[in-house]
Every structure is written in C-alpha cells, then in structure tokens.
Amino acid sequence: MSGSNLGATKPNLSDQTKFCKHCGERIHLKAVICNKCGLQVEELNGGSSQPQIVINNSNMNTNINNNGGYGNKKDKWISVLLCFFLGVFGVHRFYEGKIGTGILYLFTFGLMGIGTFVDFIILLFKPNPYYV
Ligand SMILES: [Zn+2]
C-alpha cells in the first residue's frame, strides 16, 4: 500500500519542483533562489514583463506626437515659390508650420530680406519632398 502511495505522490512532486541550473538541486517550481547554492534561478517575469509593455506603449505615443510636430511632408517647389514671391511675409514659414518665425518674418519683412534669402538658398538644396 505504501509503495503505491509513493508512486502516486511522485508525479505530483515533480510537477511542483524543478532542478537548479547551477547545482542541480531539486527546488520548488516557483522558487527564484536555490535553497542549496543560493543563486538566482529564475527571472522575475511576473513583475518585469508588464512595465515593458507600458514602456512600449509610451514610445509609440511619443512617436505619434513627433510625427505631429516634425516629419511633416512638404513639397519643395511650393516652398520655393512661396519663399520667392511671398517670402518677405513669411508665407513659406507658415506653409512649413513654423508659425512663430512666420509672424516674425511678417513684421520684419523676412528679417529685412536676409532671412528670406537664406531660406530660399536652403530650400533650393533640400530634397523633394522634404520633411519639417
Ligand atoms: Zn542551486
């Protein structure tokens, strides 16, 4: 009778235990530190996996925000023409979404024409389309 009892309990024991990868000692399945050698045998997956998902989500959110502020596709020749004809009013800056410098150009006639001239040269060397 006792022999059959042992046979019945042995599979249960092996379900609840594992072998330490450092010393080979049989330890509890959920143990993270071996009783015999004291070395860590398991990563704390339950605690670390969920924050990683949160970090990934926040990265995706910042990427979306970056695309809203930067990376807007602009047609080079529209900017060049706006800069050439209306650059002293900062219209090409408004087209690029740079409202602040657009207003500055509007009141200073494109930084007395110098800012508009520099922007025009820079725009000529930009790829088409370009991103701001
Ligand atoms: Zn061990």
Short mmCIF file of N, CA, C and O and ligand atoms in Angstrom, two decimals:
data_model
loop_
_atom_site.label_atom_id
_atom_site.label_comp_id
_atom_site.label_asym_id
_atom_site.label_seq_id
_atom_site.Cartn_x
_atom_site.Cartn_y
_atom_site.Cartn_z
N MET A 1 0.83 -1.21 0.00
CA MET A 1 0.00 0.00 0.00
C MET A 1 0.86 1.26 0.00
O MET A 1 0.64 2.21 -0.73
N SER A 2 1.91 1.22 0.88
CA SER A 2 2.74 2.42 0.97
C SER A 2 3.50 2.65 -0.34
O SER A 2 3.71 3.79 -0.73
N GLY A 3 3.90 1.54 -1.01
CA GLY A 3 4.61 1.67 -2.27
C GLY A 3 3.76 2.34 -3.33
O GLY A 3 4.23 3.20 -4.06
N SER A 4 2.47 1.99 -3.39
CA SER A 4 1.59 2.60 -4.37
C SER A 4 1.34 4.07 -4.04
O SER A 4 1.19 4.91 -4.93
N ASN A 5 1.30 4.37 -2.76
CA ASN A 5 1.15 5.78 -2.36
C ASN A 5 2.33 6.62 -2.85
O ASN A 5 2.17 7.73 -3.34
N LEU A 6 3.54 6.07 -2.69
CA LEU A 6 4.73 6.79 -3.15
C LEU A 6 4.67 7.01 -4.66
O LEU A 6 4.99 8.10 -5.14
N GLY A 7 4.21 5.96 -5.37
CA GLY A 7 4.11 6.09 -6.82
C GLY A 7 3.12 7.16 -7.21
O GLY A 7 3.31 7.86 -8.21
N ALA A 8 2.08 7.33 -6.42
CA ALA A 8 1.06 8.34 -6.74
C ALA A 8 1.56 9.74 -6.43
O ALA A 8 1.21 10.69 -7.12
N THR A 9 2.38 9.87 -5.38
CA THR A 9 2.83 11.22 -4.98
C THR A 9 4.03 11.69 -5.79
O THR A 9 4.26 12.87 -5.90
N LYS A 10 4.78 10.79 -6.37
CA LYS A 10 5.99 11.19 -7.10
C LYS A 10 5.69 12.11 -8.29
O LYS A 10 6.36 13.13 -8.44
N PRO A 11 4.71 11.81 -9.16
CA PRO A 11 4.42 12.75 -10.26
C PRO A 11 4.03 14.14 -9.76
O PRO A 11 4.43 15.14 -10.33
N ASN A 12 3.26 14.19 -8.66
CA ASN A 12 2.89 15.48 -8.09
C ASN A 12 4.12 16.25 -7.64
O ASN A 12 4.22 17.46 -7.84
N LEU A 13 5.08 15.53 -7.03
CA LEU A 13 6.30 16.18 -6.56
C LEU A 13 7.07 16.79 -7.74
O LEU A 13 7.51 17.92 -7.69
N SER A 14 7.17 16.02 -8.83
CA SER A 14 7.94 16.53 -9.96
C SER A 14 7.23 17.70 -10.63
O SER A 14 7.87 18.57 -11.21
N ASP A 15 5.89 17.74 -10.54
CA ASP A 15 5.16 18.90 -11.07
C ASP A 15 5.47 20.16 -10.27
O ASP A 15 5.51 21.26 -10.81
N GLN A 16 5.68 19.98 -8.96
CA GLN A 16 5.89 21.13 -8.09
C GLN A 16 7.36 21.52 -7.97
O GLN A 16 7.66 22.52 -7.35
N THR A 17 8.26 20.75 -8.56
CA THR A 17 9.69 21.02 -8.37
C THR A 17 10.39 21.14 -9.71
O THR A 17 9.87 20.77 -10.75
N LYS A 18 11.58 21.68 -9.65
CA LYS A 18 12.47 21.76 -10.82
C LYS A 18 13.89 21.59 -10.32
O LYS A 18 14.13 21.58 -9.11
N PHE A 19 14.82 21.51 -11.23
CA PHE A 19 16.22 21.33 -10.85
C PHE A 19 16.97 22.64 -11.03
O PHE A 19 16.83 23.30 -12.07
N CYS A 20 17.73 22.99 -10.01
CA CYS A 20 18.54 24.20 -10.08
C CYS A 20 19.53 24.10 -11.23
O CYS A 20 20.21 23.08 -11.39
N LYS A 21 19.64 25.13 -12.04
CA LYS A 21 20.56 25.09 -13.20
C LYS A 21 22.01 25.29 -12.79
O LYS A 21 22.92 25.10 -13.58
N HIS A 22 22.22 25.69 -11.52
CA HIS A 22 23.59 25.92 -11.06
C HIS A 22 24.16 24.68 -10.38
O HIS A 22 25.28 24.27 -10.68
N CYS A 23 23.39 24.08 -9.46
CA CYS A 23 23.91 22.95 -8.69
C CYS A 23 23.11 21.67 -8.90
O CYS A 23 23.51 20.61 -8.46
N GLY A 24 21.99 21.72 -9.60
CA GLY A 24 21.21 20.53 -9.87
C GLY A 24 20.30 20.11 -8.73
O GLY A 24 19.65 19.07 -8.82
N GLU A 25 20.23 20.88 -7.68
CA GLU A 25 19.39 20.55 -6.54
C GLU A 25 17.92 20.69 -6.94
O GLU A 25 17.55 21.61 -7.68
N ARG A 26 17.09 19.73 -6.43
CA ARG A 26 15.66 19.80 -6.70
C ARG A 26 15.06 20.88 -5.79
O ARG A 26 15.18 20.80 -4.57
N ILE A 27 14.45 21.90 -6.39
CA ILE A 27 13.89 23.02 -5.63
C ILE A 27 12.46 23.25 -6.06
O ILE A 27 12.01 22.69 -7.08
N HIS A 28 11.75 24.05 -5.33
CA HIS A 28 10.34 24.31 -5.63
C HIS A 28 10.20 24.99 -6.98
O HIS A 28 11.02 25.80 -7.39
N LEU A 29 9.10 24.64 -7.68
CA LEU A 29 8.88 25.13 -9.05
C LEU A 29 8.90 26.66 -9.12
O LEU A 29 9.41 27.25 -10.06
N LYS A 30 8.31 27.30 -8.11
CA LYS A 30 8.18 28.76 -8.15
C LYS A 30 9.33 29.47 -7.43
O LYS A 30 9.31 30.70 -7.31
N ALA A 31 10.32 28.67 -6.97
CA ALA A 31 11.45 29.29 -6.28
C ALA A 31 12.29 30.08 -7.27
O ALA A 31 12.51 29.66 -8.41
N VAL A 32 12.72 31.28 -6.87
CA VAL A 32 13.58 32.09 -7.72
C VAL A 32 15.03 32.02 -7.25
O VAL A 32 15.93 32.36 -8.01
N ILE A 33 15.25 31.59 -5.99
CA ILE A 33 16.61 31.45 -5.47
C ILE A 33 16.76 30.04 -4.93
O ILE A 33 15.91 29.55 -4.19
N CYS A 34 17.81 29.34 -5.34
CA CYS A 34 18.05 27.95 -4.94
C CYS A 34 18.35 27.88 -3.44
O CYS A 34 19.13 28.68 -2.92
N ASN A 35 17.73 26.89 -2.76
CA ASN A 35 17.96 26.72 -1.33
C ASN A 35 19.38 26.24 -1.04
O ASN A 35 19.95 26.57 -0.01
N LYS A 36 19.96 25.47 -1.95
CA LYS A 36 21.26 24.86 -1.69
C LYS A 36 22.41 25.81 -1.99
O LYS A 36 23.27 26.05 -1.15
N CYS A 37 22.43 26.37 -3.19
CA CYS A 37 23.57 27.20 -3.59
C CYS A 37 23.30 28.70 -3.43
O CYS A 37 24.23 29.50 -3.50
N GLY A 38 22.03 29.06 -3.26
CA GLY A 38 21.70 30.46 -3.03
C GLY A 38 21.75 31.33 -4.27
O GLY A 38 21.62 32.55 -4.18
N LEU A 39 21.90 30.72 -5.45
CA LEU A 39 21.95 31.51 -6.69
C LEU A 39 20.56 31.69 -7.26
O LEU A 39 19.69 30.85 -7.07
N GLN A 40 20.37 32.78 -7.99
CA GLN A 40 19.08 33.05 -8.62
C GLN A 40 18.90 32.12 -9.80
O GLN A 40 19.77 31.99 -10.66
N VAL A 41 17.72 31.47 -9.87
CA VAL A 41 17.46 30.50 -10.94
C VAL A 41 16.37 30.98 -11.89
O VAL A 41 16.22 30.44 -12.97
N GLU A 42 15.61 31.99 -11.49
CA GLU A 42 14.51 32.46 -12.35
C GLU A 42 14.52 33.98 -12.43
O GLU A 42 14.83 34.67 -11.46
N GLU A 43 14.21 34.51 -13.59
CA GLU A 43 13.93 35.94 -13.71
C GLU A 43 12.56 36.22 -13.12
O GLU A 43 11.68 35.38 -13.17
N LEU A 44 12.39 37.40 -12.58
CA LEU A 44 11.09 37.79 -12.02
C LEU A 44 10.20 38.29 -13.16
O LEU A 44 9.97 39.47 -13.34
N ASN A 45 9.72 37.30 -13.95
CA ASN A 45 8.97 37.66 -15.16
C ASN A 45 7.67 38.38 -14.85
O ASN A 45 7.27 39.27 -15.57
N GLY A 46 7.00 37.92 -13.79
CA GLY A 46 5.69 38.50 -13.47
C GLY A 46 5.76 39.99 -13.23
O GLY A 46 4.87 40.73 -13.63
N GLY A 47 6.85 40.46 -12.61
CA GLY A 47 6.94 41.88 -12.30
C GLY A 47 7.47 42.70 -13.45
O GLY A 47 7.07 43.84 -13.62
N SER A 48 8.37 42.12 -14.26
CA SER A 48 9.09 42.95 -15.24
C SER A 48 8.39 43.01 -16.59
O SER A 48 8.60 43.94 -17.33
N SER A 49 7.58 42.02 -16.94
CA SER A 49 7.03 41.99 -18.29
C SER A 49 5.98 43.08 -18.50
O SER A 49 5.92 43.68 -19.55
N GLN A 50 5.15 43.34 -17.49
CA GLN A 50 4.08 44.32 -17.68
C GLN A 50 4.62 45.75 -17.84
O GLN A 50 4.17 46.45 -18.73
N PRO A 51 5.58 46.20 -17.02
CA PRO A 51 6.13 47.55 -17.25
C PRO A 51 6.75 47.70 -18.63
O PRO A 51 6.71 48.77 -19.21
N GLN A 52 7.34 46.62 -19.19
CA GLN A 52 7.92 46.71 -20.53
C GLN A 52 6.85 47.02 -21.56
O GLN A 52 7.08 47.78 -22.49
N ILE A 53 5.65 46.45 -21.38
CA ILE A 53 4.55 46.73 -22.31
C ILE A 53 4.15 48.20 -22.21
O ILE A 53 3.93 48.87 -23.21
N VAL A 54 4.14 48.72 -20.97
CA VAL A 54 3.77 50.13 -20.78
C VAL A 54 4.79 51.04 -21.46
O VAL A 54 4.42 52.02 -22.11
N ILE A 55 6.10 50.68 -21.32
CA ILE A 55 7.15 51.48 -21.94
C ILE A 55 6.97 51.49 -23.45
O ILE A 55 7.08 52.52 -24.10
N ASN A 56 6.66 50.32 -24.04
CA ASN A 56 6.44 50.25 -25.49
C ASN A 56 5.29 51.15 -25.91
O ASN A 56 5.37 51.83 -26.93
N ASN A 57 4.22 51.14 -25.13
CA ASN A 57 3.07 51.97 -25.47
C ASN A 57 3.44 53.45 -25.44
O ASN A 57 3.06 54.21 -26.33
N SER A 58 4.20 53.86 -24.42
CA SER A 58 4.56 55.27 -24.31
C SER A 58 5.49 55.66 -25.46
O SER A 58 5.42 56.76 -25.97
N ASN A 59 6.36 54.74 -25.90
CA ASN A 59 7.22 55.03 -27.04
C ASN A 59 6.39 55.26 -28.30
O ASN A 59 6.68 56.16 -29.07
N MET A 60 5.36 54.43 -28.49
CA MET A 60 4.50 54.60 -29.65
C MET A 60 3.79 55.95 -29.59
O MET A 60 3.66 56.63 -30.60
N ASN A 61 3.37 56.34 -28.39
CA ASN A 61 2.67 57.62 -28.24
C ASN A 61 3.60 58.78 -28.59
O ASN A 61 3.18 59.71 -29.28
N THR A 62 4.86 58.73 -28.13
CA THR A 62 5.78 59.82 -28.42
C THR A 62 6.10 59.86 -29.90
O THR A 62 6.28 60.93 -30.47
N ASN A 63 6.14 58.68 -30.55
CA ASN A 63 6.37 58.67 -31.99
C ASN A 63 5.25 59.39 -32.72
O ASN A 63 5.49 60.14 -33.66
N ILE A 64 4.01 59.13 -32.28
CA ILE A 64 2.86 59.79 -32.91
C ILE A 64 2.96 61.30 -32.68
O ILE A 64 2.74 62.09 -33.59
N ASN A 65 3.36 61.69 -31.47
CA ASN A 65 3.49 63.11 -31.17
C ASN A 65 4.59 63.74 -32.03
O ASN A 65 4.45 64.84 -32.53
N ASN A 66 5.70 63.01 -32.20
CA ASN A 66 6.79 63.52 -33.03
C ASN A 66 6.33 63.72 -34.47
O ASN A 66 6.70 64.69 -35.11
N ASN A 67 5.53 62.79 -34.97
CA ASN A 67 5.04 62.93 -36.33
C ASN A 67 4.12 64.15 -36.47
O ASN A 67 4.07 64.76 -37.53
N GLY A 68 3.42 64.49 -35.37
CA GLY A 68 2.58 65.67 -35.42
C GLY A 68 3.39 66.94 -35.43
O GLY A 68 3.05 67.90 -36.12
N GLY A 69 4.52 66.97 -34.68
CA GLY A 69 5.33 68.18 -34.61
C GLY A 69 6.39 68.24 -35.69
O GLY A 69 6.67 69.30 -36.22
N TYR A 70 6.95 67.07 -36.02
CA TYR A 70 8.01 67.02 -37.03
C TYR A 70 7.61 66.01 -38.09
O TYR A 70 6.57 65.38 -38.01
N GLY A 71 8.44 65.87 -39.10
CA GLY A 71 8.22 64.85 -40.10
C GLY A 71 7.03 65.13 -41.00
O GLY A 71 6.52 64.22 -41.61
N ASN A 72 6.59 66.39 -41.07
CA ASN A 72 5.51 66.73 -41.99
C ASN A 72 6.07 66.86 -43.41
O ASN A 72 7.02 67.59 -43.65
N LYS A 73 5.44 66.14 -44.33
CA LYS A 73 5.91 66.11 -45.71
C LYS A 73 5.54 67.42 -46.41
O LYS A 73 4.37 67.82 -46.41
N LYS A 74 6.54 68.07 -46.97
CA LYS A 74 6.31 69.35 -47.66
C LYS A 74 6.87 69.26 -49.07
O LYS A 74 7.94 68.69 -49.30
N ASP A 75 6.16 69.87 -50.01
CA ASP A 75 6.63 69.93 -51.40
C ASP A 75 7.65 71.05 -51.54
O ASP A 75 7.37 72.20 -51.23
N LYS A 76 8.85 70.67 -51.99
CA LYS A 76 9.94 71.64 -52.09
C LYS A 76 9.58 72.84 -52.96
O LYS A 76 9.83 73.98 -52.60
N TRP A 77 8.96 72.59 -54.12
CA TRP A 77 8.76 73.68 -55.09
C TRP A 77 7.65 74.62 -54.66
O TRP A 77 7.69 75.80 -55.00
N ILE A 78 6.69 74.11 -53.88
CA ILE A 78 5.69 75.02 -53.30
C ILE A 78 6.39 75.99 -52.35
O ILE A 78 6.17 77.21 -52.39
N SER A 79 7.29 75.45 -51.49
CA SER A 79 8.01 76.29 -50.54
C SER A 79 8.91 77.29 -51.27
O SER A 79 8.99 78.45 -50.89
N VAL A 80 9.59 76.82 -52.33
CA VAL A 80 10.49 77.70 -53.08
C VAL A 80 9.71 78.86 -53.70
O VAL A 80 10.11 80.03 -53.61
N LEU A 81 8.55 78.52 -54.31
CA LEU A 81 7.74 79.57 -54.94
C LEU A 81 7.16 80.52 -53.90
O LEU A 81 7.16 81.75 -54.10
N LEU A 82 6.66 79.98 -52.78
CA LEU A 82 6.13 80.83 -51.71
C LEU A 82 7.23 81.73 -51.17
O LEU A 82 6.99 82.92 -50.90
N CYS A 83 8.44 81.17 -51.00
CA CYS A 83 9.56 81.94 -50.46
C CYS A 83 9.96 83.03 -51.44
O CYS A 83 10.27 84.15 -51.04
N PHE A 84 9.95 82.71 -52.75
CA PHE A 84 10.40 83.68 -53.76
C PHE A 84 9.43 84.84 -53.88
O PHE A 84 9.84 86.01 -53.92
N PHE A 85 8.12 84.53 -53.93
CA PHE A 85 7.13 85.59 -54.19
C PHE A 85 6.60 86.22 -52.90
O PHE A 85 6.33 87.42 -52.87
N LEU A 86 6.43 85.42 -51.85
CA LEU A 86 5.81 85.92 -50.61
C LEU A 86 6.70 85.71 -49.39
O LEU A 86 6.24 85.81 -48.26
N GLY A 87 8.00 85.44 -49.64
CA GLY A 87 8.92 85.13 -48.54
C GLY A 87 9.08 86.25 -47.54
O GLY A 87 9.28 86.00 -46.36
N VAL A 88 8.98 87.52 -48.02
CA VAL A 88 9.17 88.65 -47.10
C VAL A 88 8.00 88.73 -46.11
O VAL A 88 8.11 89.40 -45.09
N PHE A 89 6.90 88.06 -46.42
CA PHE A 89 5.78 88.00 -45.46
C PHE A 89 5.80 86.69 -44.65
O PHE A 89 4.89 86.43 -43.87
N GLY A 90 6.84 85.87 -44.87
CA GLY A 90 6.99 84.63 -44.09
C GLY A 90 6.01 83.54 -44.47
O GLY A 90 5.81 82.61 -43.70
N VAL A 91 5.42 83.64 -45.68
CA VAL A 91 4.37 82.69 -46.08
C VAL A 91 4.92 81.27 -46.15
O VAL A 91 4.26 80.31 -45.76
N HIS A 92 6.20 81.13 -46.65
CA HIS A 92 6.79 79.79 -46.73
C HIS A 92 7.00 79.19 -45.34
O HIS A 92 6.96 77.99 -45.16
N ARG A 93 7.20 80.07 -44.35
CA ARG A 93 7.34 79.60 -42.96
C ARG A 93 5.99 79.11 -42.44
O ARG A 93 5.92 78.10 -41.74
N PHE A 94 4.92 79.82 -42.74
CA PHE A 94 3.58 79.36 -42.35
C PHE A 94 3.27 78.03 -43.02
O PHE A 94 2.69 77.14 -42.41
N TYR A 95 3.69 77.88 -44.29
CA TYR A 95 3.46 76.63 -45.03
C TYR A 95 4.17 75.47 -44.34
O TYR A 95 3.63 74.37 -44.27
N GLU A 96 5.37 75.73 -43.80
CA GLU A 96 6.11 74.68 -43.11
C GLU A 96 5.59 74.46 -41.69
O GLU A 96 6.08 73.59 -40.99
N GLY A 97 4.62 75.22 -41.26
CA GLY A 97 4.08 75.07 -39.91
C GLY A 97 4.87 75.82 -38.86
O GLY A 97 4.62 75.65 -37.67
N LYS A 98 5.85 76.62 -39.28
CA LYS A 98 6.66 77.41 -38.34
C LYS A 98 5.99 78.76 -38.13
O LYS A 98 6.40 79.79 -38.71
N ILE A 99 4.94 78.75 -37.32
CA ILE A 99 4.09 79.93 -37.16
C ILE A 99 4.88 81.06 -36.49
O ILE A 99 4.75 82.23 -36.88
N GLY A 100 5.71 80.72 -35.51
CA GLY A 100 6.45 81.73 -34.74
C GLY A 100 7.34 82.57 -35.63
O GLY A 100 7.24 83.81 -35.64
N THR A 101 8.22 81.90 -36.41
CA THR A 101 9.10 82.65 -37.30
C THR A 101 8.33 83.24 -38.47
O THR A 101 8.73 84.27 -39.03
N GLY A 102 7.19 82.64 -38.82
CA GLY A 102 6.33 83.21 -39.86
C GLY A 102 5.84 84.59 -39.47
O GLY A 102 5.89 85.54 -40.26
N ILE A 103 5.36 84.71 -38.22
CA ILE A 103 4.89 86.01 -37.72
C ILE A 103 6.06 86.99 -37.63
O ILE A 103 5.94 88.16 -37.99
N LEU A 104 7.24 86.47 -37.19
CA LEU A 104 8.45 87.32 -37.10
C LEU A 104 8.80 87.87 -38.48
O LEU A 104 9.08 89.08 -38.62
N TYR A 105 8.79 87.00 -39.50
CA TYR A 105 9.08 87.44 -40.87
C TYR A 105 8.05 88.46 -41.35
O TYR A 105 8.39 89.41 -42.05
N LEU A 106 6.78 88.22 -40.97
CA LEU A 106 5.69 89.08 -41.41
C LEU A 106 5.92 90.52 -40.95
O LEU A 106 5.68 91.47 -41.69
N PHE A 107 6.43 90.68 -39.72
CA PHE A 107 6.61 92.03 -39.15
C PHE A 107 7.99 92.61 -39.45
O PHE A 107 8.19 93.81 -39.27
N THR A 108 8.95 91.79 -39.86
CA THR A 108 10.31 92.30 -40.15
C THR A 108 10.64 92.18 -41.62
O THR A 108 11.80 92.34 -42.00
N PHE A 109 9.63 91.89 -42.48
CA PHE A 109 9.84 91.69 -43.92
C PHE A 109 10.94 90.65 -44.18
O PHE A 109 11.92 90.91 -44.88
N GLY A 110 10.75 89.49 -43.55
CA GLY A 110 11.71 88.40 -43.74
C GLY A 110 13.09 88.75 -43.22
O GLY A 110 14.08 88.51 -43.90
N LEU A 111 13.13 89.30 -41.98
CA LEU A 111 14.39 89.76 -41.36
C LEU A 111 15.13 90.69 -42.34
O LEU A 111 16.29 90.48 -42.68
N MET A 112 14.38 91.70 -42.83
CA MET A 112 14.88 92.69 -43.80
C MET A 112 15.36 92.01 -45.08
O MET A 112 16.31 92.46 -45.74
N GLY A 113 14.71 90.89 -45.43
CA GLY A 113 15.04 90.20 -46.68
C GLY A 113 16.14 89.16 -46.54
O GLY A 113 16.25 88.26 -47.36
N ILE A 114 16.96 89.31 -45.46
CA ILE A 114 18.09 88.39 -45.29
C ILE A 114 17.59 86.98 -44.97
O ILE A 114 18.04 85.99 -45.56
N GLY A 115 16.63 86.91 -44.04
CA GLY A 115 16.07 85.61 -43.64
C GLY A 115 15.41 84.90 -44.82
O GLY A 115 15.60 83.69 -45.02
N THR A 116 14.67 85.66 -45.60
CA THR A 116 14.00 85.10 -46.77
C THR A 116 15.03 84.61 -47.79
O THR A 116 14.87 83.53 -48.36
N PHE A 117 16.08 85.38 -48.00
CA PHE A 117 17.13 85.00 -48.96
C PHE A 117 17.82 83.71 -48.50
O PHE A 117 18.02 82.78 -49.30
N VAL A 118 18.17 83.64 -47.20
CA VAL A 118 18.84 82.43 -46.66
C VAL A 118 17.91 81.23 -46.79
O VAL A 118 18.33 80.14 -47.21
N ASP A 119 16.61 81.42 -46.44
CA ASP A 119 15.65 80.33 -46.55
C ASP A 119 15.53 79.84 -47.99
O ASP A 119 15.43 78.65 -48.26
N PHE A 120 15.55 80.79 -48.94
CA PHE A 120 15.43 80.45 -50.35
C PHE A 120 16.59 79.56 -50.81
O PHE A 120 16.39 78.55 -51.48
N ILE A 121 17.82 79.95 -50.38
CA ILE A 121 19.00 79.15 -50.74
C ILE A 121 18.91 77.76 -50.11
O ILE A 121 19.16 76.73 -50.76
N ILE A 122 18.52 77.70 -48.83
CA ILE A 122 18.42 76.42 -48.13
C ILE A 122 17.38 75.52 -48.81
O ILE A 122 17.62 74.33 -49.03
N LEU A 123 16.24 76.14 -49.18
CA LEU A 123 15.16 75.36 -49.82
C LEU A 123 15.62 74.77 -51.15
O LEU A 123 15.25 73.66 -51.50
N LEU A 124 16.45 75.50 -51.88
CA LEU A 124 16.93 75.02 -53.18
C LEU A 124 17.77 73.75 -53.03
O LEU A 124 17.83 72.93 -53.94
N PHE A 125 18.43 73.60 -51.88
CA PHE A 125 19.29 72.44 -51.67
C PHE A 125 18.58 71.30 -50.95
O PHE A 125 19.18 70.28 -50.66
N LYS A 126 17.29 71.49 -50.66
CA LYS A 126 16.55 70.43 -49.97
C LYS A 126 16.05 69.40 -50.99
O LYS A 126 15.84 69.73 -52.14
N PRO A 127 15.91 68.13 -50.52
CA PRO A 127 15.31 67.13 -51.41
C PRO A 127 13.82 67.38 -51.56
O PRO A 127 13.22 68.12 -50.78
N ASN A 128 13.25 66.80 -52.59
CA ASN A 128 11.81 66.94 -52.81
C ASN A 128 11.15 65.56 -52.81
O ASN A 128 11.52 64.73 -53.62
N PRO A 129 10.18 65.30 -51.95
CA PRO A 129 9.69 66.21 -50.90
C PRO A 129 10.65 66.24 -49.72
O PRO A 129 11.50 65.37 -49.59
N TYR A 130 10.52 67.24 -48.88
CA TYR A 130 11.32 67.30 -47.67
C TYR A 130 10.41 67.31 -46.46
O TYR A 130 9.19 67.45 -46.60
N TYR A 131 11.04 67.11 -45.29
CA TYR A 131 10.25 66.97 -44.06
C TYR A 131 10.68 68.02 -43.05
O TYR A 131 11.87 68.29 -42.89
N VAL A 132 9.70 68.65 -42.44
CA VAL A 132 9.98 69.65 -41.41
C VAL A 132 9.45 69.16 -40.08
O VAL A 132 8.57 68.33 -40.04
ZN ZN B 1 21.46 25.58 -6.67
#
